[in-house]
mmCIF file of C-alpha atoms in Angstrom:
data_model
loop_
_atom_site.group_PDB
_atom_site.id
_atom_site.type_symbol
_atom_site.label_atom_id
_atom_site.label_comp_id
_atom_site.label_asym_id
_atom_site.label_seq_id
_atom_site.Cartn_x
_atom_site.Cartn_y
_atom_site.Cartn_z
ATOM 1 C CA MET V 1445 -6.703 5.484 -21.528
ATOM 2 C CA ASP V 1446 -4.327 8.403 -22.023
ATOM 3 C CA GLU V 1447 -0.898 7.025 -21.155
ATOM 4 C CA SER V 1448 0.416 10.369 -19.888
ATOM 5 C CA TRP V 1449 -2.469 10.489 -17.412
ATOM 6 C CA ALA V 1450 -1.657 6.977 -16.211
ATOM 7 C CA HIS V 1451 2.071 7.751 -15.915
ATOM 8 C CA GLU V 1452 1.317 10.849 -13.842
ATOM 9 C CA LEU V 1453 -1.174 8.956 -11.697
ATOM 10 C CA LEU V 1454 1.312 6.195 -10.920
ATOM 11 C CA ARG V 1455 4.142 8.682 -10.354
ATOM 12 C CA ALA V 1456 2.044 10.650 -7.868
ATOM 13 C CA GLU V 1457 0.851 7.475 -6.132
ATOM 14 C CA ARG V 1458 4.439 6.212 -5.855
ATOM 15 C CA ALA V 1459 5.653 9.538 -4.428
ATOM 16 C CA ALA V 1460 2.817 9.610 -1.866
ATOM 17 C CA THR V 1461 3.528 6.019 -0.852
ATOM 18 C CA LEU V 1462 7.254 6.692 -0.467
ATOM 19 C CA GLU V 1463 6.427 9.693 1.729
ATOM 20 C CA ARG V 1464 4.062 7.548 3.815
ATOM 21 C CA ILE V 1465 6.831 4.944 4.235
ATOM 22 C CA ARG V 1466 9.328 7.637 5.219
ATOM 23 C CA SER V 1467 6.943 9.099 7.777
ATOM 24 C CA MET V 1468 5.973 5.742 9.278
ATOM 25 C CA SER V 1469 9.625 4.680 9.411
ATOM 26 C CA GLY V 1470 10.293 7.784 11.487
ATOM 27 C CA ASP V 1471 7.338 6.951 13.721
ATOM 28 C CA PHE V 1472 8.585 3.387 14.126
ATOM 29 C CA ASP V 1473 12.103 4.557 14.960
ATOM 30 C CA GLY V 1474 10.642 6.977 17.524
ATOM 31 C CA ILE V 1475 8.628 4.219 19.195
ATOM 32 C CA VAL V 1476 11.657 1.945 19.351
ATOM 33 C CA ALA V 1477 13.819 4.753 20.751
ATOM 34 C CA ALA V 1478 11.184 5.665 23.343
ATOM 35 C CA SER V 1479 10.888 2.069 24.493
ATOM 36 C CA ALA V 1480 14.673 1.711 24.689
ATOM 37 C CA ASP V 1481 14.857 4.701 27.042
ATOM 38 C CA THR V 1482 12.360 3.187 29.459
ATOM 39 C CA ASN V 1483 12.453 0.164 31.649
ATOM 40 C CA ALA V 1484 9.152 -1.094 30.264
ATOM 41 C CA ASP V 1485 8.200 -4.647 31.054
ATOM 42 C CA ASP V 1486 5.512 -5.543 28.498
ATOM 43 C CA GLU V 1487 4.071 -8.176 30.792
ATOM 44 C CA HIS V 1488 3.804 -6.137 34.004
ATOM 45 C CA ASP V 1489 4.030 -2.449 33.122
ATOM 46 C CA PRO V 1490 0.697 -0.904 32.110
ATOM 47 C CA GLU V 1491 2.512 1.132 29.453
ATOM 48 C CA GLY V 1492 4.367 -1.914 28.091
ATOM 49 C CA PRO V 1493 1.536 -3.408 26.037
ATOM 50 C CA THR V 1494 0.724 0.033 24.648
ATOM 51 C CA ILE V 1495 4.269 0.468 23.357
ATOM 52 C CA ALA V 1496 4.347 -3.075 21.976
ATOM 53 C CA PHE V 1497 0.958 -2.555 20.314
ATOM 54 C CA GLU V 1498 2.031 0.738 18.737
ATOM 55 C CA ARG V 1499 5.241 -0.816 17.468
ATOM 56 C CA ALA V 1500 3.352 -3.784 15.965
ATOM 57 C CA GLN V 1501 0.706 -1.539 14.438
ATOM 58 C CA VAL V 1502 3.238 0.746 12.740
ATOM 59 C CA ALA V 1503 5.259 -2.271 11.578
ATOM 60 C CA ALA V 1504 2.122 -3.753 9.972
ATOM 61 C CA LEU V 1505 1.256 -0.449 8.288
ATOM 62 C CA LEU V 1506 4.818 -0.179 6.991
ATOM 63 C CA ALA V 1507 4.612 -3.686 5.544
ATOM 64 C CA GLN V 1508 1.340 -2.803 3.811
ATOM 65 C CA ALA V 1509 2.806 0.397 2.379
ATOM 66 C CA ARG V 1510 5.874 -1.451 1.089
ATOM 67 C CA ALA V 1511 3.672 -4.106 -0.521
ATOM 68 C CA TYR V 1512 1.595 -1.346 -2.140
ATOM 69 C CA LEU V 1513 4.796 0.249 -3.457
ATOM 70 C CA ASP V 1514 5.610 -3.094 -5.096
ATOM 71 C CA ASP V 1515 2.083 -3.133 -6.590
ATOM 72 C CA ILE V 1516 2.630 0.362 -8.003
ATOM 73 C CA ASP V 1517 5.890 -0.776 -9.590
ATOM 74 C CA VAL V 1518 4.082 -3.758 -11.152
ATOM 75 C CA ALA V 1519 1.429 -1.368 -12.472
ATOM 76 C CA ALA V 1520 4.143 0.840 -13.999
ATOM 77 C CA ALA V 1521 5.658 -2.211 -15.704
ATOM 78 C CA ARG V 1522 2.191 -3.167 -16.976
ATOM 79 C CA LEU V 1523 1.776 0.363 -18.332
ATOM 80 C CA ALA V 1524 5.111 0.057 -20.128
ATOM 81 C CA ASP V 1525 4.124 -3.227 -21.771
ATOM 82 C CA GLY V 1526 0.591 -2.077 -22.615
ATOM 83 C CA THR V 1527 -1.313 -4.353 -20.250
ATOM 84 C CA TYR V 1528 -2.078 -1.765 -17.526
ATOM 85 C CA PRO V 1529 -5.724 -1.130 -18.365
ATOM 86 C CA VAL V 1530 -6.506 -4.845 -18.894
ATOM 87 C CA CYS V 1531 -7.931 -7.176 -16.227
ATOM 88 C CA GLU V 1532 -5.492 -9.961 -15.385
ATOM 89 C CA ARG V 1533 -8.339 -12.451 -14.844
ATOM 90 C CA CYS V 1534 -10.733 -11.927 -17.743
ATOM 91 C CA GLY V 1535 -8.757 -9.797 -20.209
ATOM 92 C CA GLU V 1536 -11.444 -7.117 -20.363
ATOM 93 C CA PRO V 1537 -10.621 -3.423 -19.913
ATOM 94 C CA ILE V 1538 -10.411 -2.046 -16.380
ATOM 95 C CA GLY V 1539 -12.513 1.096 -16.160
ATOM 96 C CA THR V 1540 -10.754 4.448 -16.012
ATOM 97 C CA GLU V 1541 -12.710 5.346 -12.877
ATOM 98 C CA ARG V 1542 -11.461 2.202 -11.137
ATOM 99 C CA LEU V 1543 -7.869 2.890 -12.163
ATOM 100 C CA ALA V 1544 -8.179 6.493 -10.963
ATOM 101 C CA ALA V 1545 -9.453 5.298 -7.581
ATOM 102 C CA ARG V 1546 -7.039 2.352 -7.262
ATOM 103 C CA PRO V 1547 -4.052 2.930 -9.554
ATOM 104 C CA ALA V 1548 -2.326 -0.380 -8.776
ATOM 105 C CA VAL V 1549 -5.427 -2.523 -9.286
ATOM 106 C CA ARG V 1550 -5.050 -5.570 -11.554
ATOM 107 C CA THR V 1551 -8.657 -6.675 -12.010
ATOM 108 C CA CYS V 1552 -11.906 -5.187 -13.231
ATOM 109 C CA VAL V 1553 -14.799 -4.595 -10.852
ATOM 110 C CA ARG V 1554 -16.623 -7.758 -11.938
ATOM 111 C CA CYS V 1555 -13.615 -10.017 -11.318
ATOM 112 C CA ALA V 1556 -12.792 -8.307 -8.020
ATOM 113 C CA ALA V 1557 -16.375 -8.824 -6.852
ATOM 114 C CA SER V 1558 -16.367 -12.487 -7.831
ATOM 115 C CA ALA V 1559 -13.049 -13.028 -6.035
ATOM 116 C CA HIS V 1560 -14.553 -11.680 -2.792
ATOM 117 C CA ARG V 1561 -17.501 -14.058 -3.016
ATOM 118 C CA THR V 1562 -15.331 -17.170 -3.096
#
């Protein structure tokens, strides 16, 4: 794998993920601010559960994006030490197509498939 291609891929993926986190953080802050300005009672107000659900949904998406950012950073460290294109389970190469589709992936297709069957 061409290392410059992998560096650019991870850089772009990290930038997109940071932008997604920034945007969702703004959404989350907006939901919290909107709920603070209302007298919503989540148990009795028909709008209450909707606000609580939206807040929980955005919080979960933010947590996923932050975890993915950590995965990207691990992938960048793996690239630096030369283990990026190698499956962590079997030691075989991870296909370029798989890395292009999922830049932070740590396993080859075969190992990923076997992990889902267990």
